[in-house]
Amino acid sequence: MGKNLTTRAEDYSKWYNELVVKADLAENSGVRGCMVIKPYGYAIWEKMQAELDRMFKETGHQNAYFPLFVPKSMFEAEEKNAEGFAKECAIVTHYRLKNDPDRPGKLMVDPNAKLEEELIVRPTSEAIIWSTYKGWVQSYRDLPLLINQWANVVRWEMRTRLFLRTAEFLWQEGHTAHATKAEAVEESEKMMHVYAEFAENFMAIPVVKGVKTETERFAGAEETYCIEALMQDGKALQAGTSHFLGQNFAKAFDVKFANAEGKQEHVWGTSWGVSTRLMGALVMTHSDDQGLVLPPSLAPIQVVIVPIYKTDDQLAAIRAEVNVLTAALRKLNVSVKFDDRTTQKPGFKFAEWELKGVPVRIAVGPKDLENGTFEVARRDTLSKEVVSKTGIEIYITDLLVQIQKDLFDKALNYRNNHITEVNSFDEFKQVLDTKGGFVSAHWDGTAATEEKIKDLTKATIRCIPLDRVEEAGSCVFTGGESVGRVLFAKAY
Amino acid sequence: MGKNLTTRAEDYSKWYNELVVKADLAENSGVRGCMVIKPYGYAIWEKMQAELDRMFKETGHQNAYFPLFVPKSMFEAEEKNAEGFAKECAIVTHYRLKNDPDRPGKLMVDPNAKLEEELIVRPTSEAIIWSTYKGWVQSYRDLPLLINQWANVVRWEMRTRLFLRTAEFLWQEGHTAHATKAEAVEESEKMMHVYAEFAENFMAIPVVKGVKTETERFAGAEETYCIEALMQDGKALQAGTSHFLGQNFAKAFDVKFANAEGKQEHVWGTSWGVSTRLMGALVMTHSDDQGLVLPPSLAPIQVVIVPIYKTDDQLAAIRAEVNVLTAALRKLNVSVKFDDRTTQKPGFKFAEWELKGVPVRIAVGPKDLENGTFEVARRDTLSKEVVSKTGIEIYITDLLVQIQKDLFDKALNYRNNHITEVNSFDEFKQVLDTKGGFVSAHWDGTAATEEKIKDLTKATIRCIPLDRVEEAGSCVFTGGESVGRVLFAKAY
């Protein structure tokens, strides 16, 4: 298996694009900006979905499904909330194809099948969901509504990259409605914490929790909570957002309830989502020049076993030994693959499973059979060890836990080394240009300064960290008053 | 909870429409022909998905995801296969909205943002998937491809009904590619059997396995296998199909492989799918005039417990007893809900859970506490029994198994009583008009006869049953030669 993978040092962006394709995660399709998620990539996404879904249900949410299409007039209702959003979107105008009379064998849009009202392919579902909630909420007893949807959405992006920015992508979107402001704020904060826990414990990706500035906030939200991760090239990636919507959508769609005193009030809303973009974050956080590195929690195959043999008898003897091991591992819920392909040599297999990021590789040959051992290799450190077969299944499960932890610690260490406090704009630019990562700086709190800094450096305020120290300071750009540092970075 | 449900005898169709809405399964949305699947309905769909997904994976399939959109030119490539299909579909022609300069606050489609090529919202994914497979298959070693997709699809239906026929619906579509015809035929048959097993064992819906006539076959298929169920109004419902595609799509999209001798051949294909239509089949097979009846395998709540009390002390004593029972049941993987709402009376709760089809209802009052008993009611038979609390969890799990079996047996009995052999066209019409169900009749094998019968009676050939007896006979309509009976019925 010739990898021929561009290295990260050569061209990080090219490395990413190649790796996603070569590791069989996804590929571009014949449809502009839309990707095909291949089985290996989709298996990872399924694991993410299962874990998130479990967490959502544990926190009281239920799944539902709302229409793919949003009539144009519904967008108009929320337009004042969603100004600047959702303008670039796929629009359905007709509902029939017919044979083209002038070009035999070709099809044309039937001009007689024009929709009375255009339908927008959902870029997000606030409009359709809030217009539905209107019918579901009469009294405070109907609240809260705690609903999540797994769906595809479409945003007409001009420049697309697999997983990171595609015209169609898969995501989940939670949409909740509450009787009080306090409860809605609590919900939006809770879901930010759920996302952070998921990213850190399951994906081994450390994140900063914070709130967005007004400029970076979701259109229609009163507060946007976010989790921000740092990629190996020093650029930040927004990994999930949770919005406190105030009563904005309730007002746009006239969703009211009778409170305990019988008085009509608008409900309070939240929405929150993560998407297949997380696949991009996963790749860029852990992988290396040999290919993918997957945390054991997300690896479709956690352990691959490669036999080393010359004769059929040797293979048969190895197979007998491997069957015992795979049975023991499967009992412990470890997913194992025995790669007994006869068409490929061990070296090829080693390279292929490295490329695909399988956390643990076990090799076994005649020598091992004699000695009662296996050779165990870690994908993350590329280190090897010879391990006695007695109790090896416990060794392996412990090792998987250790790898999960080490990946997180390594990423955390990198991230912590890439949060740099700066106190002048020169320093700010220098850190951004040389070291990258998050630049922690005082800011005067104005959108004007934010924009100027962005124009000059391409860095945006990724978030105002929740755990920041409140301290008086001077804005790194204008010298104006500041009450605490915020995190700037170039971002995906 | 006033049910006010139309009875089946009064108006079966109205009964269905009302029940789906009142039981909180789904509702019509503000988007023409598109439904909202509500949390209770979606929870049932999720159980179907989980079981099917498990069965697909057990038979070697993997999930993947392909684009929502299909460029018009791709449809042209398969047009000769799909003649007559996919003409009524949602067509994206533009990619941007803008503010309407003439109508403040309103949006319009930006005429400058017209797509070069129109995109069709997938009505099914053969085109996009086979155009992708072209890049995935070079040699026989790349085969078989055994891939499934969970997705939404859109068909511009003029008359829609919740679950049974909607413009957008959810489904799974399997698309496989094989090196030999025999393997592809085996796959399409295997998936029909998987569907039948799922319908019968999990949904408690008996089905007839068979093949479609050429007229009823999927456009582009060489054989369509199907499972056909019978609803309580005597109409048939196609519950799943599995198509042997021959080399048709491989030829349309030029998908070839080098066989073991290095010779280029076109691959052989199958596709198979079931959809949210199964939700309609579920409702119409088991439910009654009191509301839904759910098989325990599919019930989001399997057991509901309703306390009967006058004082808070009584409720506290009941709660203590119920906590023991719910813990014991949950340990046995039974999903239990304790309905301790103080805002509703027991009679209201009974009616509500009957409407929602919860298989087992337990009521418990002060008298039960004294006697160490619970009152256990079955939703399917509406029968009640007083059961000692000792070992009641085993009684309940046994009861759930029994209910699952009884529902299937009842439906099977009904179905078997509604397969009627007829030997004249008068008899044919009479059975259709009075008794309904499947009419088993000889047919001369021609599309012309099939069409005439359809015109005269609205009955179509649902399938040529796999297990039919091969016997010489005379066509019920023309008197022409027949080699065995086929099943006619009016159908959804």
Short mmCIF file of C-alpha atoms in Angstrom, two decimals, chain B residues 89-277:
data_model
loop_
_atom_site.label_atom_id
_atom_site.label_comp_id
_atom_site.label_asym_id
_atom_site.label_seq_id
_atom_site.Cartn_x
_atom_site.Cartn_y
_atom_site.Cartn_z
CA CYS B 89 -39.88 15.37 -8.40
CA ALA B 90 -38.61 18.49 -6.67
CA ILE B 91 -36.21 20.45 -8.86
CA VAL B 92 -33.65 22.96 -7.60
CA THR B 93 -33.01 25.65 -10.19
CA HIS B 94 -31.54 28.54 -8.15
CA TYR B 95 -29.15 28.98 -5.25
CA ARG B 96 -29.82 32.37 -3.71
CA LEU B 97 -32.60 34.44 -2.15
CA LYS B 98 -32.36 38.19 -2.01
CA ASN B 99 -34.39 41.03 -0.57
CA ASP B 100 -37.20 41.98 -2.90
CA PRO B 101 -36.60 45.66 -3.80
CA ASP B 102 -40.32 46.16 -4.54
CA ARG B 103 -41.70 44.56 -1.37
CA PRO B 104 -39.87 45.61 1.81
CA GLY B 105 -39.34 42.69 4.22
CA LYS B 106 -40.01 40.13 1.50
CA LEU B 107 -37.60 37.79 -0.23
CA MET B 108 -37.30 36.80 -3.87
CA VAL B 109 -35.31 34.25 -5.82
CA ASP B 110 -32.22 35.97 -7.21
CA PRO B 111 -32.56 35.60 -11.00
CA ASN B 112 -28.78 35.93 -11.30
CA ALA B 113 -28.28 32.81 -9.23
CA LYS B 114 -29.57 30.25 -11.70
CA LEU B 115 -27.82 26.87 -11.69
CA GLU B 116 -26.12 25.84 -14.91
CA GLU B 117 -27.65 22.42 -14.51
CA GLU B 118 -30.80 21.72 -12.54
CA LEU B 119 -30.54 19.43 -9.51
CA ILE B 120 -33.22 16.89 -8.70
CA VAL B 121 -33.94 16.12 -5.04
CA ARG B 122 -33.39 12.35 -5.02
CA PRO B 123 -36.56 10.29 -5.45
CA THR B 124 -34.27 7.25 -5.06
CA SER B 125 -30.49 7.06 -5.33
CA GLU B 126 -29.63 4.54 -8.05
CA ALA B 127 -28.29 7.26 -10.37
CA ILE B 128 -26.00 8.99 -7.89
CA ILE B 129 -24.85 5.74 -6.32
CA TRP B 130 -24.09 3.89 -9.54
CA SER B 131 -22.22 6.90 -10.88
CA THR B 132 -20.14 6.70 -7.66
CA TYR B 133 -19.64 2.93 -7.88
CA LYS B 134 -17.96 3.46 -11.22
CA GLY B 135 -15.01 4.90 -9.30
CA TRP B 136 -15.02 2.17 -6.65
CA VAL B 137 -14.91 -0.92 -8.80
CA GLN B 138 -11.93 -1.96 -10.86
CA SER B 139 -11.39 -5.62 -10.15
CA TYR B 140 -13.39 -8.59 -8.87
CA ARG B 141 -11.53 -8.04 -5.58
CA ASP B 142 -13.54 -4.83 -5.09
CA LEU B 143 -16.78 -6.82 -5.18
CA PRO B 144 -19.27 -7.27 -3.72
CA LEU B 145 -20.22 -3.76 -2.61
CA LEU B 146 -22.85 -4.21 0.10
CA ILE B 147 -24.04 -0.74 1.03
CA ASN B 148 -27.09 0.73 2.68
CA GLN B 149 -28.16 4.34 3.16
CA TRP B 150 -30.65 5.84 5.65
CA ALA B 151 -32.03 8.94 3.98
CA ASN B 152 -34.90 11.20 3.08
CA VAL B 153 -36.30 11.10 -0.45
CA VAL B 154 -38.86 13.22 -2.27
CA ARG B 155 -41.51 12.26 -4.82
CA TRP B 156 -43.97 14.89 -5.86
CA GLU B 157 -47.16 13.02 -4.97
CA MET B 158 -50.40 14.82 -5.69
CA ARG B 159 -52.55 13.07 -3.10
CA THR B 160 -50.76 12.49 0.15
CA ARG B 161 -51.63 10.69 3.39
CA LEU B 162 -49.58 10.62 6.56
CA PHE B 163 -46.96 7.84 6.36
CA LEU B 164 -48.71 6.04 3.48
CA ARG B 165 -47.88 8.53 0.77
CA THR B 166 -45.98 11.73 1.47
CA ALA B 167 -43.90 13.97 -0.76
CA GLU B 168 -40.90 13.59 1.53
CA PHE B 169 -40.41 10.34 3.38
CA LEU B 170 -37.67 8.57 5.29
CA TRP B 171 -36.34 5.23 4.18
CA GLN B 172 -33.36 2.99 3.82
CA GLU B 173 -32.09 2.02 0.42
CA GLY B 174 -29.62 -0.80 -0.07
CA HIS B 175 -27.53 -0.78 -3.25
CA THR B 176 -25.26 -3.71 -3.92
CA ALA B 177 -22.91 -4.67 -6.74
CA HIS B 178 -21.76 -8.19 -7.51
CA ALA B 179 -19.45 -10.10 -9.83
CA THR B 180 -22.04 -12.68 -10.87
CA LYS B 181 -25.69 -12.85 -11.67
CA ALA B 182 -26.23 -15.71 -9.24
CA GLU B 183 -24.78 -13.70 -6.37
CA ALA B 184 -26.96 -10.66 -7.16
CA VAL B 185 -30.10 -12.79 -7.39
CA GLU B 186 -29.19 -14.42 -4.09
CA GLU B 187 -28.73 -11.00 -2.49
CA SER B 188 -32.09 -9.67 -3.67
CA GLU B 189 -33.84 -12.80 -2.41
CA LYS B 190 -31.96 -12.63 0.88
CA MET B 191 -33.09 -9.07 1.53
CA MET B 192 -36.72 -9.96 0.78
CA HIS B 193 -36.37 -12.66 3.45
CA VAL B 194 -34.80 -10.17 5.87
CA TYR B 195 -37.75 -7.82 5.34
CA ALA B 196 -40.24 -10.64 5.84
CA GLU B 197 -38.54 -11.74 9.04
CA PHE B 198 -38.53 -8.16 10.29
CA ALA B 199 -42.20 -7.60 9.43
CA GLU B 200 -43.36 -10.84 11.01
CA ASN B 201 -41.13 -11.20 14.06
CA PHE B 202 -40.70 -7.57 14.97
CA MET B 203 -43.79 -5.78 13.67
CA ALA B 204 -46.09 -8.80 14.09
CA ILE B 205 -47.31 -8.25 10.53
CA PRO B 206 -47.71 -11.41 8.44
CA VAL B 207 -46.60 -10.99 4.84
CA VAL B 208 -46.77 -12.86 1.57
CA LYS B 209 -43.43 -13.15 -0.21
CA GLY B 210 -43.52 -13.03 -3.95
CA VAL B 211 -42.39 -11.41 -7.15
CA LYS B 212 -44.05 -8.61 -9.05
CA THR B 213 -45.40 -8.94 -12.55
CA GLU B 214 -43.56 -7.04 -15.25
CA THR B 215 -46.13 -4.24 -15.06
CA GLU B 216 -45.64 -3.72 -11.34
CA ARG B 217 -41.88 -4.17 -11.40
CA PHE B 218 -39.50 -1.34 -10.48
CA ALA B 219 -38.38 0.50 -13.63
CA GLY B 220 -34.90 -0.76 -14.40
CA ALA B 221 -35.27 -4.04 -12.50
CA GLU B 222 -35.28 -7.51 -14.02
CA GLU B 223 -37.12 -8.93 -11.03
CA THR B 224 -38.84 -7.23 -8.11
CA TYR B 225 -39.28 -9.30 -4.96
CA CYS B 226 -41.79 -7.97 -2.50
CA ILE B 227 -43.54 -8.56 0.78
CA GLU B 228 -47.26 -7.82 0.82
CA ALA B 229 -49.31 -7.24 3.95
CA LEU B 230 -53.07 -7.08 4.40
CA MET B 231 -54.77 -4.24 6.23
CA GLN B 232 -57.97 -4.55 8.29
CA ASP B 233 -60.05 -2.98 5.54
CA GLY B 234 -59.09 -5.78 3.17
CA LYS B 235 -56.63 -3.69 1.15
CA ALA B 236 -53.09 -4.84 0.54
CA LEU B 237 -50.02 -2.79 1.35
CA GLN B 238 -46.62 -3.34 -0.22
CA ALA B 239 -44.34 -3.36 2.80
CA GLY B 240 -40.93 -3.73 1.17
CA THR B 241 -39.30 -4.44 -2.17
CA SER B 242 -35.99 -5.91 -3.26
CA HIS B 243 -34.91 -5.56 -6.87
CA PHE B 244 -32.58 -7.65 -8.97
CA LEU B 245 -31.29 -5.03 -11.40
CA GLY B 246 -29.38 -7.29 -13.74
CA GLN B 247 -26.62 -5.27 -15.43
CA ASN B 248 -28.95 -2.40 -16.31
CA PHE B 249 -27.50 0.26 -14.02
CA ALA B 250 -23.96 -0.98 -14.53
CA LYS B 251 -24.46 -0.47 -18.26
CA ALA B 252 -26.14 2.93 -17.84
CA PHE B 253 -23.25 4.15 -15.67
CA ASP B 254 -20.47 2.09 -17.22
CA VAL B 255 -19.51 0.14 -14.09
CA LYS B 256 -17.15 -2.65 -15.14
CA PHE B 257 -14.69 -4.91 -13.39
CA ALA B 258 -11.82 -7.13 -14.42
CA ASN B 259 -12.71 -10.71 -13.59
CA ALA B 260 -10.17 -13.28 -12.33
CA GLU B 261 -9.09 -13.86 -15.94
CA GLY B 262 -8.57 -10.12 -16.45
CA LYS B 263 -11.59 -9.77 -18.74
CA GLN B 264 -13.84 -6.70 -18.39
CA GLU B 265 -17.45 -7.38 -17.38
CA HIS B 266 -20.36 -5.25 -16.23
CA VAL B 267 -21.28 -5.78 -12.59
CA TRP B 268 -24.65 -7.09 -11.42
CA GLY B 269 -26.81 -5.00 -9.12
CA THR B 270 -29.58 -5.04 -6.57
CA SER B 271 -31.47 -2.41 -4.63
CA TRP B 272 -33.94 -2.77 -1.78
CA GLY B 273 -35.85 -0.50 0.51
CA VAL B 274 -38.45 0.02 3.18
CA SER B 275 -39.77 3.35 4.35
CA THR B 276 -41.82 5.23 6.95
CA ARG B 277 -44.76 3.72 5.07
#
